[in-house]
Structure formats: structure tokens, C-alpha cells
mmCIF file of C-alpha atoms (C1' of nucleotides) in Angstrom:
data_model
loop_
_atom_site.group_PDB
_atom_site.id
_atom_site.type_symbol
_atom_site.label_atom_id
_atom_site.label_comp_id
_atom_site.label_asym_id
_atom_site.label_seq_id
_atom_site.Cartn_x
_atom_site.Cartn_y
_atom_site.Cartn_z
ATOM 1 C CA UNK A 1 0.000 0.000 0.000
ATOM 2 C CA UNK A 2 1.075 3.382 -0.410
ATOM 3 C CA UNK A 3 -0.197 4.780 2.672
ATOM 4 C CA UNK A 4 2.625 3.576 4.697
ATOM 5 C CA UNK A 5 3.577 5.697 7.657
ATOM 6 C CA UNK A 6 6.988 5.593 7.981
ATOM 7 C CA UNK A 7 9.286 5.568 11.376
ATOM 8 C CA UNK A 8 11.635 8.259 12.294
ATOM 9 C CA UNK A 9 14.934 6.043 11.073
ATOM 10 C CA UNK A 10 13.078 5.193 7.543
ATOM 11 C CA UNK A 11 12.375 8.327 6.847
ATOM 12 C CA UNK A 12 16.047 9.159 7.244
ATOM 13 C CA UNK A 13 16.902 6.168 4.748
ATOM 14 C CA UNK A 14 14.488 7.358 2.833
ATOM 15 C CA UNK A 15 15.885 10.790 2.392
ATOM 16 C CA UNK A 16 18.870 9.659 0.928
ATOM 17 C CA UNK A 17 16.927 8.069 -1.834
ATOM 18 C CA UNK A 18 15.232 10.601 -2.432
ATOM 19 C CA UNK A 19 18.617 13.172 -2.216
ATOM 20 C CA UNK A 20 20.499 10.547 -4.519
ATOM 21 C CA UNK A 21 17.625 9.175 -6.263
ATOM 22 C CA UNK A 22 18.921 5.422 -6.317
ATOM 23 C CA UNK A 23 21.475 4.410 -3.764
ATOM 24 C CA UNK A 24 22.994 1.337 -2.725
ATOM 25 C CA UNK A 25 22.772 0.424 1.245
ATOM 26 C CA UNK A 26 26.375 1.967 1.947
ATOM 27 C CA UNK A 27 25.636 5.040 0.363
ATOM 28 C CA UNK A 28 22.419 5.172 2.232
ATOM 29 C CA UNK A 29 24.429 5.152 5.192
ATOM 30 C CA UNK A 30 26.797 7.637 4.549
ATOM 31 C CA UNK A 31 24.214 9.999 3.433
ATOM 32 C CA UNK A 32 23.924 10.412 7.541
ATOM 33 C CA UNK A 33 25.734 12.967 9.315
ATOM 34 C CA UNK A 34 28.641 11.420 10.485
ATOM 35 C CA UNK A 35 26.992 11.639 14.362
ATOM 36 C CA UNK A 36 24.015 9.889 13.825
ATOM 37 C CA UNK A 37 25.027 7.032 11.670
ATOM 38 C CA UNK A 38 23.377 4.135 12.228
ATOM 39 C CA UNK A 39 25.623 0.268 11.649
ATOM 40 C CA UNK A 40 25.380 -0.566 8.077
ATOM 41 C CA UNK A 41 23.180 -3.496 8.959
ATOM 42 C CA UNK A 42 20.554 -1.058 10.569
ATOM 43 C CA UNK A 43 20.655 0.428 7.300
ATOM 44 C CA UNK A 44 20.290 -2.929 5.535
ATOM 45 C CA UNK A 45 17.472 -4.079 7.855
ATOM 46 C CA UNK A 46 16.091 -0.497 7.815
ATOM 47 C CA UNK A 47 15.895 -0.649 3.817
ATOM 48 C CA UNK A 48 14.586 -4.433 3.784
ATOM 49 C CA UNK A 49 11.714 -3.720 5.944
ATOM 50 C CA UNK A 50 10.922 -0.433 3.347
ATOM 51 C CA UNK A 51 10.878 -3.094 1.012
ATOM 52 C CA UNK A 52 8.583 -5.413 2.445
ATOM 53 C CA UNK A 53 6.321 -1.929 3.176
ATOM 54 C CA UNK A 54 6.731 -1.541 -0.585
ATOM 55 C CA UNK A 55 8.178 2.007 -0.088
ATOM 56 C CA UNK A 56 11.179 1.010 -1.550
ATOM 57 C CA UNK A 57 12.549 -1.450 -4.188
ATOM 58 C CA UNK A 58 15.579 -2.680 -5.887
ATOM 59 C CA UNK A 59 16.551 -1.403 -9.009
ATOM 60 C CA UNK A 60 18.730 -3.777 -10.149
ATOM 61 C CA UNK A 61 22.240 -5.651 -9.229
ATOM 62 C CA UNK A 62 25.262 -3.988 -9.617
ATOM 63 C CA UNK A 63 28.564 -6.208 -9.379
ATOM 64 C CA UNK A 64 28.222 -7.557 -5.687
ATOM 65 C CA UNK A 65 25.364 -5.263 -4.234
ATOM 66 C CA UNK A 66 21.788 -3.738 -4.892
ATOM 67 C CA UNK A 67 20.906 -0.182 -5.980
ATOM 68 C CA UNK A 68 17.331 1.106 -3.860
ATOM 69 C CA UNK A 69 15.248 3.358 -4.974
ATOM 70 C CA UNK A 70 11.984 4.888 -3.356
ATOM 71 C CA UNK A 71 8.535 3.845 -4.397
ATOM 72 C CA UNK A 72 6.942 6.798 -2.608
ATOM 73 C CA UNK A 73 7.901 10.991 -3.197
ATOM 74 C CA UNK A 74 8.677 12.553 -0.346
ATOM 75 C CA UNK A 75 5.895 14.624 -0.439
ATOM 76 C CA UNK A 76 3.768 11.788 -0.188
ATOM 77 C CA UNK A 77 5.443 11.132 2.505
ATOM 78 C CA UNK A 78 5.035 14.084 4.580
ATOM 79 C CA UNK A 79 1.654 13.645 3.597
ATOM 80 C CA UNK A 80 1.043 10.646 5.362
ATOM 81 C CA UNK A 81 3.024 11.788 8.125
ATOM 82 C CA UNK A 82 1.307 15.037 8.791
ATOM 83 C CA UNK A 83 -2.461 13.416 8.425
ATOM 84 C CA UNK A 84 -1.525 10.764 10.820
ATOM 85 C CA UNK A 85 -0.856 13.807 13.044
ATOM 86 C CA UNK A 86 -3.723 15.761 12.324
ATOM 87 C CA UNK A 87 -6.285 12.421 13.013
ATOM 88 C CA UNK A 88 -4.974 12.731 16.932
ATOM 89 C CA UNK A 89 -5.928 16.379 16.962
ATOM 90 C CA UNK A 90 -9.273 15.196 15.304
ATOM 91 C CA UNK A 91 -8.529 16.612 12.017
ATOM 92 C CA UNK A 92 -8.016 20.149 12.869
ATOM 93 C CA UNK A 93 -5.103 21.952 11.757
ATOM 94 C CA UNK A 94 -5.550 24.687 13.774
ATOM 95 C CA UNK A 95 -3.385 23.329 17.031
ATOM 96 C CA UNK A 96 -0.579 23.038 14.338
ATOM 97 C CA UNK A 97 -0.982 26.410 13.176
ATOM 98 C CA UNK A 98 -1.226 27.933 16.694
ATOM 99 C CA UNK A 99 2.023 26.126 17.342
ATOM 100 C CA UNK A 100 3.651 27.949 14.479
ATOM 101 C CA UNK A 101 2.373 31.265 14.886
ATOM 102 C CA UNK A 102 3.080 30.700 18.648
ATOM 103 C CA UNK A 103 6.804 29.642 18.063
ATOM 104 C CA UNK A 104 7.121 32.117 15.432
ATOM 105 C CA UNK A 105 8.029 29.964 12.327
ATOM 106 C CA UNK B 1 10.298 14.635 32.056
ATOM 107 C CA UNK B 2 7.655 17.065 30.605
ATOM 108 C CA UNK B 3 8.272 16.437 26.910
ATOM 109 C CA UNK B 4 7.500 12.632 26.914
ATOM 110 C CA UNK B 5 5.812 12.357 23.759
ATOM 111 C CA UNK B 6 2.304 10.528 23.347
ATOM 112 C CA UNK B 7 1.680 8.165 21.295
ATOM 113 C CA UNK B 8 -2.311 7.616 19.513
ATOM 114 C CA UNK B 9 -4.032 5.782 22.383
ATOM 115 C CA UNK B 10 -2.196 7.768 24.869
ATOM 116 C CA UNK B 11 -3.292 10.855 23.383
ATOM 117 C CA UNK B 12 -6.655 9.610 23.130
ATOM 118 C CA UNK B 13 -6.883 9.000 27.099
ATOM 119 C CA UNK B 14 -5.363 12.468 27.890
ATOM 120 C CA UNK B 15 -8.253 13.966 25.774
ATOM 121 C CA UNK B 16 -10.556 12.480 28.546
ATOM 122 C CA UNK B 17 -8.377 13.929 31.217
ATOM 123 C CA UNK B 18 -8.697 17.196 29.491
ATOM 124 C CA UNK B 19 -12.168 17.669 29.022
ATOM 125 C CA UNK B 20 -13.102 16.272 32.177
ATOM 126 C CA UNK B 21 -10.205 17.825 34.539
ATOM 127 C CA UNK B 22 -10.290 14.645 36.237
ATOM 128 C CA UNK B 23 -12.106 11.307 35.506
ATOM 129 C CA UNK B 24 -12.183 7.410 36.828
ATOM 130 C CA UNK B 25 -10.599 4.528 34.725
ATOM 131 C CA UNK B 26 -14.184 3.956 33.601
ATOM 132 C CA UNK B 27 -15.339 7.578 32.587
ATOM 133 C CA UNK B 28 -12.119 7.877 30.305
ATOM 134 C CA UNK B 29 -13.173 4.416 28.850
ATOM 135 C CA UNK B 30 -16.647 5.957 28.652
ATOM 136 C CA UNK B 31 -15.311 8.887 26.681
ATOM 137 C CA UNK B 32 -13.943 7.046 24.133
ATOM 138 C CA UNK B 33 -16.848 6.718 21.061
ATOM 139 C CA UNK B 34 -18.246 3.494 21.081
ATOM 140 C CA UNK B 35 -16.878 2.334 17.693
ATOM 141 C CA UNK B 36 -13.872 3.026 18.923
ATOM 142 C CA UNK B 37 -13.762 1.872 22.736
ATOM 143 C CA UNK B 38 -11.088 -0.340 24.115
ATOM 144 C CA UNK B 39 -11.495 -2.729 27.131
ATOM 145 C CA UNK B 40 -11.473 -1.222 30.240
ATOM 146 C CA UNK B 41 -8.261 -2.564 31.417
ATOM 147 C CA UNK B 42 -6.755 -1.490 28.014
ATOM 148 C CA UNK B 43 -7.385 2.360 29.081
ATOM 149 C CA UNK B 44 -5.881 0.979 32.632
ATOM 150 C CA UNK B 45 -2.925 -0.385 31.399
ATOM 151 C CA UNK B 46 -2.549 3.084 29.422
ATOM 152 C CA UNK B 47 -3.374 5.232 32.532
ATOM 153 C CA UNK B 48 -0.593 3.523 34.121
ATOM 154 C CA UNK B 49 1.955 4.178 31.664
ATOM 155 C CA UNK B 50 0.748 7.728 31.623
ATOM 156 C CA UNK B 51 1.178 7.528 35.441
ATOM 157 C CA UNK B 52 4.966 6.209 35.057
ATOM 158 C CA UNK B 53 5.788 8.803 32.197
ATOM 159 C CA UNK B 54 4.651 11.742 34.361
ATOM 160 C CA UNK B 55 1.909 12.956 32.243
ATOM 161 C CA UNK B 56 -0.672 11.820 34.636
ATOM 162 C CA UNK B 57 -1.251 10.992 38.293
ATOM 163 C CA UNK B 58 -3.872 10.010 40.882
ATOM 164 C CA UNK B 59 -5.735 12.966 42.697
ATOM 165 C CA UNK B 60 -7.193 10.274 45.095
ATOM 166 C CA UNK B 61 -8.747 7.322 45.929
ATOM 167 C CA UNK B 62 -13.018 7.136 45.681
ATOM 168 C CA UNK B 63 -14.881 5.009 47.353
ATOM 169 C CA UNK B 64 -13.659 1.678 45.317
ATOM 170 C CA UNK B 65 -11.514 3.410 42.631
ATOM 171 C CA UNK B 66 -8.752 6.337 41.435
ATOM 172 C CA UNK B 67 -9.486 9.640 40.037
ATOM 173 C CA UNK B 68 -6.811 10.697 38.002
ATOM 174 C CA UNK B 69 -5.632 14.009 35.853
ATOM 175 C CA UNK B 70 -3.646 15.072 33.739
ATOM 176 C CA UNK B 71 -0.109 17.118 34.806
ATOM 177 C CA UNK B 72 0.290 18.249 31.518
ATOM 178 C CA UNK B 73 -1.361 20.447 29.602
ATOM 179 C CA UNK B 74 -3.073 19.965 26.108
ATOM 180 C CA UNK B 75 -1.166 22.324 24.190
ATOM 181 C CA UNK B 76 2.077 21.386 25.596
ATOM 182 C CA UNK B 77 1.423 17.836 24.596
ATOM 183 C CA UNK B 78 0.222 18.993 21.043
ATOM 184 C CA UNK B 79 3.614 21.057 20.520
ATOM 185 C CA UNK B 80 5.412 17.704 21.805
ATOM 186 C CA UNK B 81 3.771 16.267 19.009
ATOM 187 C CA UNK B 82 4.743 18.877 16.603
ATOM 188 C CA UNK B 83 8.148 19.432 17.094
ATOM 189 C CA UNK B 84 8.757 15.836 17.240
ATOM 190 C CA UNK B 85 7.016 15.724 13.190
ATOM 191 C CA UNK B 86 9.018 18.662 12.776
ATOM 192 C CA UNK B 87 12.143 17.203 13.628
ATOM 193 C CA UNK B 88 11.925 14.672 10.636
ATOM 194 C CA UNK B 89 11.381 17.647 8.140
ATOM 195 C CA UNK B 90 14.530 19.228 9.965
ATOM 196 C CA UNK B 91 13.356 21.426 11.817
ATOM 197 C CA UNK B 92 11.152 23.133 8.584
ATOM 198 C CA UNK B 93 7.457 23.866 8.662
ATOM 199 C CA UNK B 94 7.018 24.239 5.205
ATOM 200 C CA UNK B 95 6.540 20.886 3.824
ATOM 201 C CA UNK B 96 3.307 21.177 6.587
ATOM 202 C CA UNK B 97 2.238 24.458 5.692
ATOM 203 C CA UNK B 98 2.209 23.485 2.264
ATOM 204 C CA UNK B 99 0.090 20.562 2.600
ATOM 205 C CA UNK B 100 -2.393 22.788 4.491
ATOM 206 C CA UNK B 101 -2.469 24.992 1.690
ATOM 207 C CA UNK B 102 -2.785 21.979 -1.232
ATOM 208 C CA UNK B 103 -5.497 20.482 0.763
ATOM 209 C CA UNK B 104 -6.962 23.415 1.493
ATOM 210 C CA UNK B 105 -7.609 23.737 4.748
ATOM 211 C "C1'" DG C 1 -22.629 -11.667 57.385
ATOM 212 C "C1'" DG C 2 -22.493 -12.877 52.815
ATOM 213 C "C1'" DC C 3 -23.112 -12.270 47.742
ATOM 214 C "C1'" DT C 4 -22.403 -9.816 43.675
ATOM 215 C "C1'" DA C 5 -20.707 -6.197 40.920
ATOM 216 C "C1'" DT C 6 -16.827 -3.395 40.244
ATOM 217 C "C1'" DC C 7 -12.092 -2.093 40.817
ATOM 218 C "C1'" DT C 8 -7.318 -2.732 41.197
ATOM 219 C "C1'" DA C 9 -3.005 -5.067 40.425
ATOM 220 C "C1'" DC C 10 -0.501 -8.012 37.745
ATOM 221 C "C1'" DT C 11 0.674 -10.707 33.856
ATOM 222 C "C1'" DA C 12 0.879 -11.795 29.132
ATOM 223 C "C1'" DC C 13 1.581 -11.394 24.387
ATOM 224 C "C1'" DA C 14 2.021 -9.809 19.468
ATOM 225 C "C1'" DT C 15 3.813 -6.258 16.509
ATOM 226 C "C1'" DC C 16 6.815 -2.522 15.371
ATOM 227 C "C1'" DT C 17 11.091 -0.225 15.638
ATOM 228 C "C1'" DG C 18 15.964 0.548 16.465
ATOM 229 C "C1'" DT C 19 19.928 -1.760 16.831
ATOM 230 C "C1'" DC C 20 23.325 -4.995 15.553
ATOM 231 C "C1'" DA C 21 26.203 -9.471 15.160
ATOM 232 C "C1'" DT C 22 27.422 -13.264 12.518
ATOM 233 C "C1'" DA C 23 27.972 -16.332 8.917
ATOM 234 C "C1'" DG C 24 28.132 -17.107 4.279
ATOM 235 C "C1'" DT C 25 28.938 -15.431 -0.653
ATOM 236 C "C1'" DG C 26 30.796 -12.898 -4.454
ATOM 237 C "C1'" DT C 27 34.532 -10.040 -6.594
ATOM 238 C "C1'" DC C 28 38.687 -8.448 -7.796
ATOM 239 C "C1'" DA C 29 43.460 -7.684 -7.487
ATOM 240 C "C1'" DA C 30 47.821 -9.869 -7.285
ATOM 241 C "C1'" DT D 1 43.729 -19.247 -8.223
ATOM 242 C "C1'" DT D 2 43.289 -17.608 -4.120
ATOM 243 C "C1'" DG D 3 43.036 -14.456 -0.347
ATOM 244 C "C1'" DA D 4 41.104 -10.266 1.419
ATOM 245 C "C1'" DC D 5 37.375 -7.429 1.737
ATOM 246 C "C1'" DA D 6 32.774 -5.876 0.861
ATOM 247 C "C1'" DC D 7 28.246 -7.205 0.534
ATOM 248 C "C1'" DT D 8 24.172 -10.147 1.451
ATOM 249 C "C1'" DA D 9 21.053 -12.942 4.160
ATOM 250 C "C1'" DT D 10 19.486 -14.106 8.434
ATOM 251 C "C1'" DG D 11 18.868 -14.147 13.351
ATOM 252 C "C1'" DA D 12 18.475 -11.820 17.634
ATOM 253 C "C1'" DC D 13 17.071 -8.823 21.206
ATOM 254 C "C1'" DA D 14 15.207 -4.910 23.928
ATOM 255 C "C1'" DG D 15 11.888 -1.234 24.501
ATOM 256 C "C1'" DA D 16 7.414 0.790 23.193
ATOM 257 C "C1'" DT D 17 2.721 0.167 22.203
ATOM 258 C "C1'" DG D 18 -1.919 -1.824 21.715
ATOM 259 C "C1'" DT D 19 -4.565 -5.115 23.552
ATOM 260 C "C1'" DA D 20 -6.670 -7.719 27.058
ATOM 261 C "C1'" DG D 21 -7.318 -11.754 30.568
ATOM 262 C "C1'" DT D 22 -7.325 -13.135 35.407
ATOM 263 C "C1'" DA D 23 -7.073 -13.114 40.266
ATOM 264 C "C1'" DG D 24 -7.859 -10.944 44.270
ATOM 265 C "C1'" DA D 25 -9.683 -6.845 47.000
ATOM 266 C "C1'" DT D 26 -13.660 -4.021 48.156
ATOM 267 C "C1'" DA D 27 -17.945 -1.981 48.831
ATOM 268 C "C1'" DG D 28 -22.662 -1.807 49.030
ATOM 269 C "C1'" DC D 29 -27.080 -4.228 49.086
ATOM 270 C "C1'" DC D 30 -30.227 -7.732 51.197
#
DNA sequence: GGCTATCTACTACATCTGTCATAGTGTCAA
DNA sequence: TTGACACTATGACAGATGTAGTAGATAGCC
């Protein structure tokens, strides 16, 4: 399905796919800031479970290792991300707004 | 800590706690819609972790049962909420303001 | 005083997520 | 051709969350 909502960490793998377009696992991991990156089998596991999710797929085989790509646009995404929000606050965008005008963004 | 963030069915309990400034195990259950409505020891168990997290705690004992509150407020759980979303988009609020504006709301 | 309804306290369990370790396989340079 | 190194496949585990059953305490009614 394409409504997947996706986790803090897949998001973050996801990013690079959407940066880079198609990436293999290592270069999904180096796409993190150097402080934050995960073990290249988090990354691995992180990308397999996308797949299974569907939000992500191989492109093809490239001497020993697989190119990702994403199945989903980032804005799509966000989408997803920011209704699951919005269906705790019953749908209502203005506590997000408040929040913004609030914190002055 | 104060910013503990909630997750769905915690959020969903605290909106009892809210409109009622203090209810009984059973009158949050009660204020769940019926479609909806978990078992009672479902909204017990989640009452409890509320109670371990610090976002809730027992005013006092009634009769037979606990009334509890909430020791945070609505808002300040909503902008926990927020800034965590936020966080993903790094720190930006466009991608939500945008999808407020493409969805029109 | 005893019965029944209701509460509390505790336990359990599946799924999701973050996090990796390990073992096995494939590739390429020497 | 073979050894080193990178990559893959798989297994594991802990914490969070949703979900609820069960046993034992309690309180009020008859």
C-alpha cells in the first residue's frame, strides 16, 4: 500500500533516496551525518523492511550489491506523516498552526 | 520529564483527562466513542503508563476506585507532538504548511 | 454476614522499531 | 587461483505500544 507511515529512522533512509535518487545500502548510510550514523546493517534491515512496506525497491544488481530506490515521493510522505498527526488532533489543523504562529516559524 | 511524547491511544486518554479535569478509569473508557472503545483494562494499562511517564497521576482514591488528571497540559502535549514531526522535516514547517495549503484547509 | 458487581493489580503477548552481530557469498586484485 | 574485503542474508534482542485476561480486594445491598 502506499499509505505507509513511515518511522523516524526510515524516513532518514528514505531521504537519501530521495537526495540521490537510487542508492545502494552503503551510500544510504553515509548519506547520515557522520553523528548519527546508524551500523550498516541497521541500514540494511532499515531498507529491507521499506521493502517489504513496498516504499522502496531494488533497481537492479550492480557487481556484488543492490541499488534502492523509493517507491513513494517525499511529499507523499510528509503527507502521510502530517495526516496521521492531524487524526490525533481530530482533524483540525488549527493546534498546528497555533504552534507555528506561537513559536514564530 | 515534561516532553515525553504521546503516542495515539495515549493521546486519546489524555483527551478524557482534558475535558473532564479529572475522571475514573471507567469515565475515560466511557469517553472514548463506542466504535472506537477499548477494554477497560486497556485504558488501565494506558493510565498507568501515563502515570509512570509523568503525564498523569492520581488525585485520590473514591470510594472503590482512582481519580486521576492530567499534569500536563493539552497544548504542551500537542507542541510535543509537533516538534517531534518537525524534527523529521529538519526542523522546517514548510513541507506542513504546504500541505495545508494543497489540501486546502 | 455474605453475595455480587466493580475495581485494582498483575501478567501476558504480538507487533513494530531501532539496533546490531554473525555467517556465508561474491569479486577483484595480485 | 586464491586471499582479502565488501556485501548479502538471516537471526536476535530490547523497549514501546496496543490489547486484554485473570485473580484478588472491596464496597454496598439484602
Amino acid at each position: 500500500m502506499s499509505k505507509q507511515k513511515l518511522s523516524k529512522l526510515e524516513y532518514g533512509v528514505m531521504e537519501a533516496l530521495w537526495a540521490k535518487r537510487e542508492a545502494s545500502i552503503r551510500e544510504v548510510q553515509d548519506f547520515f551525518p557522520e553523528k548519527k550514523r546508524p551500523a550498516y546493517t541497521t541500514v540494511q534491515t532499515t531498507l529491507y523492511r521499506l521493502e517489504a512496506k513496498g516504499s522502496v525497491k531494488r533497481l537492479r544488481k550492480v557487481g556484488n550489491f543492490h541499488i534502492f530506490a523509493a517507491t513513494v515521493t517525499r511529499s507523499a510522505a510528509q503527507t502521510t506523516l502530517i495526516d496521521d498527526l492531524l487524526s490525533m488532533f481530530g482533524g483540525k489543523t488549527q493546534p498546528v498552526m497555533a504552534h507555528f504562529i506561537q513559536s514564530g516559524s
